[in-house]
mmCIF file of C-alpha atoms in Angstrom:
data_model
loop_
_atom_site.group_PDB
_atom_site.id
_atom_site.type_symbol
_atom_site.label_atom_id
_atom_site.label_comp_id
_atom_site.label_asym_id
_atom_site.label_seq_id
_atom_site.Cartn_x
_atom_site.Cartn_y
_atom_site.Cartn_z
ATOM 1 C CA MET A 7 0.000 0.000 0.000
ATOM 2 C CA THR A 8 1.360 3.422 -0.927
ATOM 3 C CA GLY A 9 0.215 7.029 -1.001
ATOM 4 C CA VAL A 10 -1.462 8.801 1.927
ATOM 5 C CA PHE A 11 -3.534 6.977 4.522
ATOM 6 C CA SER A 12 -4.359 6.727 8.210
ATOM 7 C CA LEU A 13 -4.248 3.743 10.553
ATOM 8 C CA LEU A 14 -6.410 5.503 13.126
ATOM 9 C CA PRO A 15 -9.918 4.199 13.838
ATOM 10 C CA GLU A 16 -12.512 5.474 11.400
ATOM 11 C CA GLY A 17 -14.443 7.200 14.169
ATOM 12 C CA GLN A 18 -11.487 9.485 14.758
ATOM 13 C CA LEU A 19 -11.868 10.949 11.250
ATOM 14 C CA GLY A 20 -8.290 10.207 10.283
ATOM 15 C CA LEU A 21 -7.447 13.408 12.197
ATOM 16 C CA LEU A 22 -4.826 14.871 9.857
ATOM 17 C CA LEU A 23 -5.150 12.400 6.966
ATOM 18 C CA SER A 24 -8.039 10.460 5.471
ATOM 19 C CA PRO A 25 -9.032 7.183 7.164
ATOM 20 C CA LEU A 26 -7.795 3.883 5.827
ATOM 21 C CA SER A 27 -11.353 2.653 5.255
ATOM 22 C CA GLY A 28 -11.634 4.457 1.927
ATOM 23 C CA ALA A 29 -12.914 7.952 2.666
ATOM 24 C CA GLU A 30 -11.652 10.495 0.161
ATOM 25 C CA PRO A 31 -8.198 11.904 1.024
ATOM 26 C CA TYR A 32 -7.376 15.577 0.763
ATOM 27 C CA GLY A 33 -6.188 15.240 -2.813
ATOM 28 C CA ASP A 34 -6.524 18.961 -3.425
ATOM 29 C CA THR A 35 -6.081 21.941 -1.162
ATOM 30 C CA GLU A 36 -8.797 21.985 1.488
ATOM 31 C CA ASP A 37 -10.844 25.151 1.048
ATOM 32 C CA LEU A 38 -12.463 27.241 3.759
ATOM 33 C CA PRO A 39 -16.017 25.793 3.524
ATOM 34 C CA ARG A 40 -14.717 22.239 3.915
ATOM 35 C CA TYR A 41 -12.511 23.231 6.833
ATOM 36 C CA LEU A 42 -15.333 25.060 8.578
ATOM 37 C CA ALA A 43 -17.593 22.037 8.068
ATOM 38 C CA SER A 44 -15.068 19.899 9.958
ATOM 39 C CA GLY A 45 -15.220 22.213 12.988
ATOM 40 C CA GLY A 46 -12.322 24.461 12.116
ATOM 41 C CA TYR A 47 -11.840 27.984 13.464
ATOM 42 C CA ALA A 48 -14.026 27.240 16.486
ATOM 43 C CA PRO A 49 -14.430 30.110 18.970
ATOM 44 C CA LEU A 50 -11.382 30.682 21.127
ATOM 45 C CA PRO A 51 -11.585 29.432 24.718
ATOM 46 C CA ALA A 52 -9.832 31.085 27.639
ATOM 47 C CA PRO A 53 -6.122 30.939 26.690
ATOM 48 C CA ASP A 54 -4.920 29.716 30.092
ATOM 49 C CA ARG A 55 -7.516 26.970 30.157
ATOM 50 C CA LEU A 56 -6.522 25.823 26.671
ATOM 51 C CA LEU A 57 -2.834 25.849 27.612
ATOM 52 C CA ASP A 58 -3.484 23.785 30.739
ATOM 53 C CA TRP A 59 -5.420 21.299 28.631
ATOM 54 C CA ILE A 60 -2.588 21.021 26.104
ATOM 55 C CA ALA A 61 -0.305 20.171 29.009
ATOM 56 C CA ASP A 62 -2.770 17.604 30.393
ATOM 57 C CA VAL A 63 -3.119 15.713 27.101
ATOM 58 C CA GLY A 64 0.664 15.614 26.699
ATOM 59 C CA LEU A 65 1.049 17.060 23.199
ATOM 60 C CA ARG A 66 4.689 17.048 22.117
ATOM 61 C CA GLY A 67 6.367 18.889 19.280
ATOM 62 C CA ARG A 68 6.676 17.140 15.940
ATOM 63 C CA GLY A 69 9.719 18.960 14.613
ATOM 64 C CA GLY A 70 12.167 16.323 15.816
ATOM 65 C CA ALA A 71 13.022 16.699 19.497
ATOM 66 C CA GLY A 72 9.573 15.832 20.849
ATOM 67 C CA PHE A 73 9.656 18.665 23.404
ATOM 68 C CA PRO A 74 6.407 19.169 25.395
ATOM 69 C CA ALA A 75 4.364 21.759 23.514
ATOM 70 C CA ALA A 76 2.857 23.355 26.623
ATOM 71 C CA VAL A 77 6.287 24.001 28.153
ATOM 72 C CA LYS A 78 7.407 25.810 25.009
ATOM 73 C CA LEU A 79 4.175 27.821 24.826
ATOM 74 C CA ARG A 80 4.446 28.874 28.474
ATOM 75 C CA ALA A 81 8.080 29.918 28.083
ATOM 76 C CA VAL A 82 7.119 32.272 25.245
ATOM 77 C CA ARG A 83 4.038 33.564 27.077
ATOM 78 C CA ASP A 84 5.997 34.325 30.253
ATOM 79 C CA ALA A 85 9.003 36.013 28.615
ATOM 80 C CA PRO A 86 9.068 39.825 28.685
ATOM 81 C CA GLY A 87 7.817 41.559 25.530
ATOM 82 C CA ARG A 88 5.078 40.974 22.943
ATOM 83 C CA PRO A 89 5.498 37.436 21.557
ATOM 84 C CA VAL A 90 5.679 36.346 17.923
ATOM 85 C CA VAL A 91 4.561 32.930 16.645
ATOM 86 C CA VAL A 92 5.987 31.039 13.663
ATOM 87 C CA ALA A 93 4.666 28.008 11.775
ATOM 88 C CA ASN A 94 7.873 26.273 10.724
ATOM 89 C CA GLY A 95 7.325 24.340 7.482
ATOM 90 C CA GLU A 96 10.917 24.279 6.218
ATOM 91 C CA GLU A 97 11.284 20.519 6.019
ATOM 92 C CA GLY A 98 15.034 20.018 5.975
ATOM 93 C CA GLU A 99 15.094 16.228 6.313
ATOM 94 C CA PRO A 100 15.190 14.805 2.752
ATOM 95 C CA GLY A 101 13.207 11.714 3.794
ATOM 96 C CA SER A 102 10.233 13.610 5.245
ATOM 97 C CA VAL A 103 7.179 14.994 3.430
ATOM 98 C CA LYS A 104 4.611 15.493 6.206
ATOM 99 C CA ASP A 105 5.058 19.244 6.626
ATOM 100 C CA ARG A 106 4.863 20.050 2.933
ATOM 101 C CA TRP A 107 1.853 17.762 2.542
ATOM 102 C CA LEU A 108 0.003 19.578 5.338
ATOM 103 C CA LEU A 109 0.897 23.007 3.959
ATOM 104 C CA ARG A 110 -0.162 22.059 0.435
ATOM 105 C CA HIS A 111 -3.385 20.241 1.315
ATOM 106 C CA ARG A 112 -4.535 21.521 4.720
ATOM 107 C CA PRO A 113 -3.253 25.103 5.091
ATOM 108 C CA HIS A 114 -6.274 26.216 7.128
ATOM 109 C CA LEU A 115 -5.390 23.604 9.727
ATOM 110 C CA ILE A 116 -1.951 25.201 10.092
ATOM 111 C CA LEU A 117 -3.340 28.739 10.254
ATOM 112 C CA ASP A 118 -5.922 27.680 12.829
ATOM 113 C CA GLY A 119 -3.191 26.135 14.973
ATOM 114 C CA LEU A 120 -1.132 29.306 14.616
ATOM 115 C CA ARG A 121 -4.176 31.310 15.754
ATOM 116 C CA LEU A 122 -4.490 29.129 18.857
ATOM 117 C CA ALA A 123 -0.767 29.393 19.622
ATOM 118 C CA ALA A 124 -1.026 33.172 19.343
ATOM 119 C CA ALA A 125 -3.982 33.220 21.737
ATOM 120 C CA MET A 126 -2.109 31.119 24.313
ATOM 121 C CA THR A 127 1.066 33.214 24.143
ATOM 122 C CA GLY A 128 -0.491 36.654 23.647
ATOM 123 C CA ALA A 129 1.064 37.154 20.210
ATOM 124 C CA GLU A 130 -0.393 39.592 17.705
ATOM 125 C CA ARG A 131 1.936 38.754 14.844
ATOM 126 C CA GLY A 132 2.701 35.455 13.130
ATOM 127 C CA PHE A 133 4.715 34.008 10.269
ATOM 128 C CA VAL A 134 4.496 30.945 8.063
ATOM 129 C CA TYR A 135 8.043 29.954 7.170
ATOM 130 C CA LEU A 136 8.578 27.543 4.275
ATOM 131 C CA SER A 137 10.709 26.705 1.251
ATOM 132 C CA ASP A 138 8.210 24.980 -1.029
ATOM 133 C CA ALA A 139 6.478 26.927 -3.832
ATOM 134 C CA PRO A 140 3.223 24.872 -3.891
ATOM 135 C CA SER A 141 3.006 25.232 -0.107
ATOM 136 C CA GLU A 142 3.415 28.985 -0.370
ATOM 137 C CA ARG A 143 0.620 29.220 -2.933
ATOM 138 C CA ALA A 144 -1.725 27.143 -0.789
ATOM 139 C CA VAL A 145 -1.034 29.190 2.343
ATOM 140 C CA ARG A 146 -1.511 32.502 0.564
ATOM 141 C CA ARG A 147 -4.848 31.294 -0.863
ATOM 142 C CA ALA A 148 -5.964 30.255 2.593
ATOM 143 C CA LEU A 149 -4.981 33.622 4.047
ATOM 144 C CA ALA A 150 -6.971 35.342 1.341
ATOM 145 C CA GLU A 151 -10.016 33.209 2.203
ATOM 146 C CA ARG A 152 -10.044 34.017 5.894
ATOM 147 C CA ARG A 153 -8.312 36.428 8.223
ATOM 148 C CA THR A 154 -8.008 35.100 11.761
ATOM 149 C CA GLY A 155 -7.342 38.370 13.591
ATOM 150 C CA LEU A 156 -3.650 37.524 13.717
ATOM 151 C CA HIS A 157 -1.388 39.419 11.335
ATOM 152 C CA VAL A 158 0.376 36.670 9.360
ATOM 153 C CA ASP A 159 3.229 37.047 6.886
ATOM 154 C CA VAL A 160 4.626 34.304 4.664
ATOM 155 C CA VAL A 161 8.412 34.027 4.425
ATOM 156 C CA ARG A 162 9.981 31.708 1.882
ATOM 157 C CA THR A 163 13.569 30.570 2.098
ATOM 158 C CA GLU A 164 15.842 28.284 0.108
ATOM 159 C CA PRO A 165 15.644 24.635 1.190
ATOM 160 C CA ALA A 166 18.545 23.340 3.258
ATOM 161 C CA TYR A 167 19.074 20.852 6.053
ATOM 162 C CA VAL A 168 19.802 23.571 8.625
ATOM 163 C CA ALA A 169 17.279 26.148 7.356
ATOM 164 C CA GLY A 170 14.512 24.858 9.631
ATOM 165 C CA GLU A 171 16.576 24.965 12.826
ATOM 166 C CA GLU A 172 14.775 27.430 15.095
ATOM 167 C CA THR A 173 17.538 30.031 15.349
ATOM 168 C CA ALA A 174 18.035 29.824 11.569
ATOM 169 C CA VAL A 175 14.290 30.497 11.181
ATOM 170 C CA VAL A 176 14.544 33.606 13.324
ATOM 171 C CA ARG A 177 17.666 34.806 11.541
ATOM 172 C CA ARG A 178 16.073 34.411 8.102
ATOM 173 C CA ILE A 179 12.807 36.134 9.044
ATOM 174 C CA ASP A 180 14.859 38.999 10.475
ATOM 175 C CA GLY A 181 16.479 39.417 7.049
ATOM 176 C CA GLY A 182 19.643 37.385 7.460
ATOM 177 C CA PRO A 183 20.733 34.015 6.077
ATOM 178 C CA ALA A 184 18.913 30.855 7.148
ATOM 179 C CA LEU A 185 21.812 29.663 9.299
ATOM 180 C CA PRO A 186 21.851 28.722 12.995
ATOM 181 C CA THR A 187 23.140 31.114 15.639
ATOM 182 C CA PRO A 188 24.853 30.341 18.963
ATOM 183 C CA LYS A 189 22.605 29.557 21.925
ATOM 184 C CA PRO A 190 21.709 31.117 24.310
ATOM 185 C CA PRO A 191 19.654 33.112 23.695
ATOM 186 C CA ARG A 192 17.014 30.774 22.330
ATOM 187 C CA PRO A 193 14.070 32.152 20.346
ATOM 188 C CA PHE A 194 11.696 31.996 23.339
ATOM 189 C CA GLU A 195 14.067 34.405 25.086
ATOM 190 C CA LYS A 196 15.022 36.652 22.181
ATOM 191 C CA GLY A 197 13.720 35.877 18.733
ATOM 192 C CA ILE A 198 12.297 37.838 15.820
ATOM 193 C CA GLY A 199 13.027 41.524 16.272
ATOM 194 C CA GLY A 200 14.238 40.735 19.791
ATOM 195 C CA ALA A 201 10.775 39.509 20.850
ATOM 196 C CA PRO A 202 10.085 36.165 22.537
ATOM 197 C CA THR A 203 9.268 33.834 19.660
ATOM 198 C CA LEU A 204 7.514 30.488 19.376
ATOM 199 C CA VAL A 205 8.899 28.437 16.474
ATOM 200 C CA ALA A 206 6.471 25.524 16.108
ATOM 201 C CA ASN A 207 6.506 22.729 13.553
ATOM 202 C CA VAL A 208 3.437 22.749 11.307
ATOM 203 C CA GLU A 209 2.328 19.265 12.404
ATOM 204 C CA THR A 210 2.408 20.452 16.016
ATOM 205 C CA LEU A 211 0.153 23.370 15.077
ATOM 206 C CA ALA A 212 -2.127 21.079 13.068
ATOM 207 C CA ARG A 213 -2.582 18.885 16.131
ATOM 208 C CA LEU A 214 -3.365 21.946 18.243
ATOM 209 C CA ALA A 215 -6.154 22.807 15.828
ATOM 210 C CA VAL A 216 -7.561 19.266 15.799
ATOM 211 C CA LEU A 217 -7.400 19.076 19.599
ATOM 212 C CA HIS A 218 -9.525 22.212 19.758
ATOM 213 C CA ALA A 219 -12.018 20.975 17.151
ATOM 214 C CA CYS A 220 -12.209 17.337 18.361
ATOM 215 C CA PRO A 221 -11.729 17.301 22.152
ATOM 216 C CA ASP A 222 -13.411 13.891 22.449
ATOM 217 C CA VAL A 223 -10.421 12.207 20.777
ATOM 218 C CA ALA A 224 -7.733 14.292 22.484
ATOM 219 C CA ALA A 225 -5.538 11.345 23.476
ATOM 220 C CA ALA A 226 -5.511 10.017 19.916
ATOM 221 C CA VAL A 227 -4.731 13.449 18.487
ATOM 222 C CA ALA A 228 -1.845 14.113 20.865
ATOM 223 C CA GLY A 229 -0.333 10.654 20.517
ATOM 224 C CA ALA A 230 -0.591 9.991 16.785
ATOM 225 C CA HIS A 231 2.298 10.666 14.408
ATOM 226 C CA LEU A 232 2.651 11.379 10.718
ATOM 227 C CA VAL A 233 5.292 8.998 9.392
ATOM 228 C CA THR A 234 7.019 9.114 5.998
ATOM 229 C CA VAL A 235 7.903 5.592 4.858
ATOM 230 C CA SER A 236 10.436 5.004 2.059
ATOM 231 C CA GLY A 237 13.223 2.727 0.865
ATOM 232 C CA GLY A 238 13.630 -0.246 -1.413
ATOM 233 C CA ALA A 239 13.917 -0.142 -5.182
ATOM 234 C CA GLY A 240 10.535 -0.004 -6.884
ATOM 235 C CA THR A 241 8.594 0.695 -3.679
ATOM 236 C CA ALA A 242 6.715 3.981 -3.665
ATOM 237 C CA ALA A 243 6.899 6.162 -0.584
ATOM 238 C CA ALA A 244 3.905 6.679 1.695
ATOM 239 C CA LEU A 245 2.725 9.186 4.278
ATOM 240 C CA VAL A 246 0.967 7.361 7.103
ATOM 241 C CA GLU A 247 -0.796 8.550 10.254
ATOM 242 C CA VAL A 248 -0.224 6.019 13.022
ATOM 243 C CA PRO A 249 -1.609 5.713 16.565
ATOM 244 C CA ALA A 250 0.677 6.245 19.535
ATOM 245 C CA GLY A 251 2.953 3.333 20.273
ATOM 246 C CA THR A 252 2.471 1.575 16.920
ATOM 247 C CA HIS A 253 5.375 -0.769 16.225
ATOM 248 C CA LEU A 254 7.317 -0.215 13.031
ATOM 249 C CA LYS A 255 6.269 -3.599 11.710
ATOM 250 C CA LEU A 256 2.709 -2.433 10.958
ATOM 251 C CA PRO A 257 3.421 0.512 8.619
ATOM 252 C CA ALA A 258 6.379 -1.395 7.160
ATOM 253 C CA ASP A 259 4.206 -4.376 6.230
ATOM 254 C CA LEU A 260 1.504 -2.170 4.736
ATOM 255 C CA CYS A 261 4.034 -0.229 2.667
ATOM 256 C CA GLY A 262 5.929 -3.218 1.299
ATOM 257 C CA HIS A 263 8.910 -3.196 3.663
ATOM 258 C CA GLY A 264 8.125 -6.233 5.788
ATOM 259 C CA THR A 265 11.278 -8.037 4.627
ATOM 260 C CA ALA A 266 13.605 -5.112 5.301
ATOM 261 C CA GLU A 267 16.768 -5.910 7.245
ATOM 262 C CA ALA A 268 17.287 -2.495 8.848
ATOM 263 C CA VAL A 269 15.877 1.017 9.053
ATOM 264 C CA LEU A 270 17.283 4.536 9.136
ATOM 265 C CA LEU A 271 15.222 6.363 11.753
ATOM 266 C CA GLY A 272 14.008 9.926 12.075
ATOM 267 C CA GLY A 273 15.170 11.107 8.686
ATOM 268 C CA LEU A 274 18.935 11.307 9.184
ATOM 269 C CA PHE A 275 18.751 12.110 12.893
ATOM 270 C CA GLY A 276 17.779 8.797 14.475
ATOM 271 C CA GLY A 277 20.541 6.557 13.177
ATOM 272 C CA LEU A 278 20.494 3.008 11.876
ATOM 273 C CA TYR A 279 18.706 0.154 13.600
ATOM 274 C CA GLY A 280 19.266 -3.501 12.814
ATOM 275 C CA SER A 281 17.538 -6.859 13.059
ATOM 276 C CA ARG A 282 15.049 -6.063 15.838
ATOM 277 C CA TRP A 283 13.641 -2.966 14.168
ATOM 278 C CA THR A 284 10.159 -4.548 13.996
ATOM 279 C CA ASP A 285 9.840 -4.219 17.786
ATOM 280 C CA LEU A 286 10.505 -0.472 17.846
ATOM 281 C CA PRO A 287 7.475 1.614 18.900
ATOM 282 C CA LEU A 288 6.737 4.954 17.265
ATOM 283 C CA ASP A 289 7.135 6.820 20.528
ATOM 284 C CA HIS A 290 9.819 9.362 21.438
ATOM 285 C CA ASP A 291 10.711 8.066 24.879
ATOM 286 C CA ARG A 292 10.635 4.347 24.121
ATOM 287 C CA MET A 293 12.561 4.759 20.882
ATOM 288 C CA THR A 294 15.209 6.817 22.667
ATOM 289 C CA ALA A 295 15.448 4.149 25.362
ATOM 290 C CA ALA A 296 16.086 1.598 22.592
ATOM 291 C CA GLY A 297 19.015 3.641 21.314
ATOM 292 C CA GLY A 298 17.261 5.301 18.372
ATOM 293 C CA ALA A 299 15.361 8.530 17.836
ATOM 294 C CA LEU A 300 11.968 9.172 16.263
ATOM 295 C CA GLY A 301 12.941 12.646 15.060
ATOM 296 C CA CYS A 302 10.582 13.929 12.364
ATOM 297 C CA GLY A 303 9.076 10.468 11.874
ATOM 298 C CA ALA A 304 10.782 9.607 8.584
ATOM 299 C CA LEU A 305 11.621 5.903 8.145
ATOM 300 C CA HIS A 306 13.936 4.690 5.378
ATOM 301 C CA PHE A 307 14.103 0.904 5.128
ATOM 302 C CA LEU A 308 17.123 -1.109 4.025
ATOM 303 C CA HIS A 309 16.336 -4.261 2.071
ATOM 304 C CA PRO A 310 18.497 -7.263 1.175
ATOM 305 C CA GLY A 311 21.162 -5.909 -1.148
ATOM 306 C CA ASP A 312 21.316 -2.542 0.640
ATOM 307 C CA CYS A 313 24.622 -2.162 2.473
ATOM 308 C CA PRO A 314 24.454 -0.281 5.813
ATOM 309 C CA VAL A 315 27.952 1.083 5.202
ATOM 310 C CA ALA A 316 26.877 2.529 1.836
ATOM 311 C CA VAL A 317 23.764 4.077 3.405
ATOM 312 C CA ALA A 318 25.776 5.566 6.267
ATOM 313 C CA ALA A 319 28.415 6.879 3.865
ATOM 314 C CA GLU A 320 25.832 8.598 1.681
ATOM 315 C CA ALA A 321 23.995 10.043 4.679
ATOM 316 C CA THR A 322 27.132 11.478 6.267
ATOM 317 C CA ALA A 323 28.329 12.814 2.916
ATOM 318 C CA TYR A 324 25.001 14.623 2.518
ATOM 319 C CA LEU A 325 25.278 16.089 6.004
ATOM 320 C CA ALA A 326 28.854 17.188 5.368
ATOM 321 C CA ALA A 327 27.713 18.957 2.191
ATOM 322 C CA GLN A 328 24.822 20.596 4.078
ATOM 323 C CA SER A 329 26.973 21.962 6.895
ATOM 324 C CA ALA A 330 26.465 25.673 7.476
ATOM 325 C CA ARG A 331 30.279 25.896 7.608
ATOM 326 C CA GLN A 332 30.091 28.169 10.650
ATOM 327 C CA CYS A 333 31.591 25.704 13.132
ATOM 328 C CA GLY A 334 35.051 24.354 12.432
ATOM 329 C CA VAL A 335 34.369 21.190 14.404
ATOM 330 C CA CYS A 336 31.303 20.482 12.253
ATOM 331 C CA VAL A 337 33.154 20.983 8.986
ATOM 332 C CA SER A 338 36.092 18.814 10.032
ATOM 333 C CA GLY A 339 33.998 16.268 11.938
ATOM 334 C CA THR A 340 31.387 15.556 9.289
ATOM 335 C CA GLY A 341 34.093 15.532 6.637
ATOM 336 C CA ALA A 342 36.160 13.000 8.573
ATOM 337 C CA LEU A 343 33.184 10.709 9.182
ATOM 338 C CA ALA A 344 32.016 10.842 5.571
ATOM 339 C CA GLY A 345 35.514 10.448 4.147
ATOM 340 C CA THR A 346 36.324 7.470 6.342
ATOM 341 C CA LEU A 347 33.076 5.659 5.487
ATOM 342 C CA THR A 348 33.671 6.297 1.791
ATOM 343 C CA ALA A 349 37.138 4.800 2.158
ATOM 344 C CA VAL A 350 35.642 1.777 3.927
ATOM 345 C CA GLY A 351 33.334 1.255 0.968
ATOM 346 C CA ARG A 352 36.378 1.150 -1.307
ATOM 347 C CA GLY A 353 37.962 -1.590 0.792
ATOM 348 C CA GLU A 354 40.455 0.816 2.380
ATOM 349 C CA THR A 355 39.925 -0.339 5.957
ATOM 350 C CA ASP A 356 42.855 -0.650 8.369
ATOM 351 C CA ASP A 357 43.222 -1.933 11.926
ATOM 352 C CA ASP A 358 42.328 1.428 13.440
ATOM 353 C CA THR A 359 39.297 2.331 11.322
ATOM 354 C CA ARG A 360 36.608 1.113 13.700
ATOM 355 C CA ASP A 361 38.355 2.682 16.713
ATOM 356 C CA ARG A 362 38.630 6.039 14.949
ATOM 357 C CA LEU A 363 34.979 6.016 13.961
ATOM 358 C CA ARG A 364 33.925 4.985 17.467
ATOM 359 C CA ARG A 365 36.041 7.701 19.051
ATOM 360 C CA TRP A 366 34.765 10.431 16.730
ATOM 361 C CA SER A 367 31.123 9.402 17.063
ATOM 362 C CA GLY A 368 31.455 9.652 20.842
ATOM 363 C CA GLN A 369 33.363 12.946 20.967
ATOM 364 C CA LEU A 370 31.524 15.037 18.363
ATOM 365 C CA PRO A 371 27.896 15.233 19.605
ATOM 366 C CA GLY A 372 26.951 18.540 21.216
ATOM 367 C CA ARG A 373 29.882 20.481 19.797
ATOM 368 C CA GLY A 374 28.101 22.193 16.879
ATOM 369 C CA ALA A 375 25.648 25.098 16.861
ATOM 370 C CA CYS A 376 22.840 22.847 15.585
ATOM 371 C CA GLY A 377 21.969 19.161 15.372
ATOM 372 C CA LEU A 378 23.653 18.398 12.042
ATOM 373 C CA LEU A 379 26.914 17.177 13.579
ATOM 374 C CA ASP A 380 24.968 15.144 16.132
ATOM 375 C CA ALA A 381 23.048 13.445 13.312
ATOM 376 C CA ALA A 382 26.238 12.457 11.495
ATOM 377 C CA ALA A 383 27.798 11.120 14.684
ATOM 378 C CA ARG A 384 24.683 9.128 15.565
ATOM 379 C CA ILE A 385 24.604 7.487 12.137
ATOM 380 C CA VAL A 386 28.169 6.272 12.637
ATOM 381 C CA ALA A 387 27.626 5.242 16.265
ATOM 382 C CA THR A 388 24.564 3.182 15.370
ATOM 383 C CA LEU A 389 26.299 1.638 12.368
ATOM 384 C CA LEU A 390 28.961 0.374 14.749
ATOM 385 C CA ALA A 391 26.416 -0.718 17.365
ATOM 386 C CA HIS A 392 24.068 -2.624 15.052
ATOM 387 C CA PHE A 393 26.482 -3.751 12.344
ATOM 388 C CA PRO A 394 29.765 -4.188 14.241
ATOM 389 C CA ASP A 395 31.383 -6.517 11.722
ATOM 390 C CA ARG A 396 30.526 -4.602 8.542
ATOM 391 C CA ILE A 397 33.568 -2.309 8.693
ATOM 392 C CA ASP A 398 36.012 -5.225 8.869
ATOM 393 C CA ALA A 399 34.002 -7.158 6.265
ATOM 394 C CA HIS A 400 34.810 -4.449 3.709
ATOM 395 C CA ARG A 401 38.542 -4.853 4.147
ATOM 396 C CA ARG A 402 40.119 -5.483 0.753
ATOM 397 C CA VAL A 403 36.738 -6.617 -0.558
ATOM 398 C CA THR A 404 34.709 -4.911 -3.270
ATOM 399 C CA CYS A 405 31.160 -4.211 -2.062
ATOM 400 C CA PRO A 406 28.768 -3.761 -5.028
ATOM 401 C CA ALA A 407 26.474 -1.473 -3.061
ATOM 402 C CA CYS A 408 29.369 0.722 -1.968
ATOM 403 C CA GLU A 409 30.878 0.717 -5.456
ATOM 404 C CA ALA A 410 27.658 2.044 -6.984
ATOM 405 C CA GLU A 411 27.781 5.669 -8.034
ATOM 406 C CA ARG A 412 26.617 7.961 -5.247
ATOM 407 C CA SER A 413 26.362 11.664 -4.608
ATOM 408 C CA ASP A 414 26.111 13.935 -1.601
ATOM 409 C CA ASP A 415 22.738 15.422 -2.611
ATOM 410 C CA GLY A 416 20.666 13.073 -0.443
ATOM 411 C CA GLY A 417 19.063 11.531 -3.497
ATOM 412 C CA ARG A 418 18.766 8.074 -1.934
ATOM 413 C CA PHE A 419 16.613 9.522 0.859
ATOM 414 C CA THR A 420 14.611 12.135 -1.041
ATOM 415 C CA VAL A 421 10.860 11.509 -1.116
ATOM 416 C CA PRO A 422 8.392 13.269 -3.465
ATOM 417 C CA VAL A 423 5.331 14.775 -1.828
ATOM 418 C CA PRO A 424 2.348 12.460 -2.543
#
């Protein structure tokens, strides 16, 4: 099964996507009448009461870190100054499509969530930040259909892995390049124009809007995830909405990846996971406890014939090419990881290769201004943890998968928006 579908019970309306049972998906951009008919733009409740409820249901951010949404909202609300709210739709992970799909097909859901975030923080100004032309057109049409009382501007940037990092978002909206800045201060302390700023992923905002419109299914709304599933030659990618705690085996089986031997988790952030990947739950805490990371929910499966070393080499090469080149340790660290894995693929492994990779993957995390270096280090660390013999197995041996022509443009992981 491929395309766009939901695994949530039919009575929960598919929440963000259409239900699996066959109801029509949002194939075109959802217009205002259809959104209003689904309960959208409901009257605003008392902001403090809504914020307390968001905390009670346990909604977490969907941008990658899984940070509690209510904590972030309160930090912006309580900071001195008039807050600003941002819908962050710059989807830097090449294996993820959920944010662009929502912006293209359900822009009113994003704007409604932005309206609610503004009410809870006291903001009077908002931005939709994106890098996708069809998304921009859809959002501008939705803004023309309905004004929410919040002044909203649309800011488009060039796509890049680091362009969606929250300080890069602030820097770009303020007129600078979309590159991360040192922290502190973080945007909730000093963001756009010096104001406390909420930078919220568009799926997070979409779930805020659905929580408000469908309070009877609050637990399902807060716990479900949009997951991009890809990998395997000849297998089309899919965008799937899954209930909280769903094991990877279910969406993998439905999308034709049941025989996969490994998975790259969270886009490029969660690392590689080996033979027991079927037991992994789609849950931030439990996946972290298992040594992985859910990240943005992108899953790239490795099938028989796919070499984990080749996948890791291409992923780290992409990250090295995407470095903002502002941190020397990131430039040298990602370059060393990518170069060493490329050499391994050529059969140029020596007695110290595994030790060097293990040492670097342990020393580099946390030393860059953003998460890019951490992602590269995690890929290498998990390659060593789940495939400990693969480095030595490449010694003086030609690996067909590693010998295949590759590039650093992330092409292996790139998924078209369905």
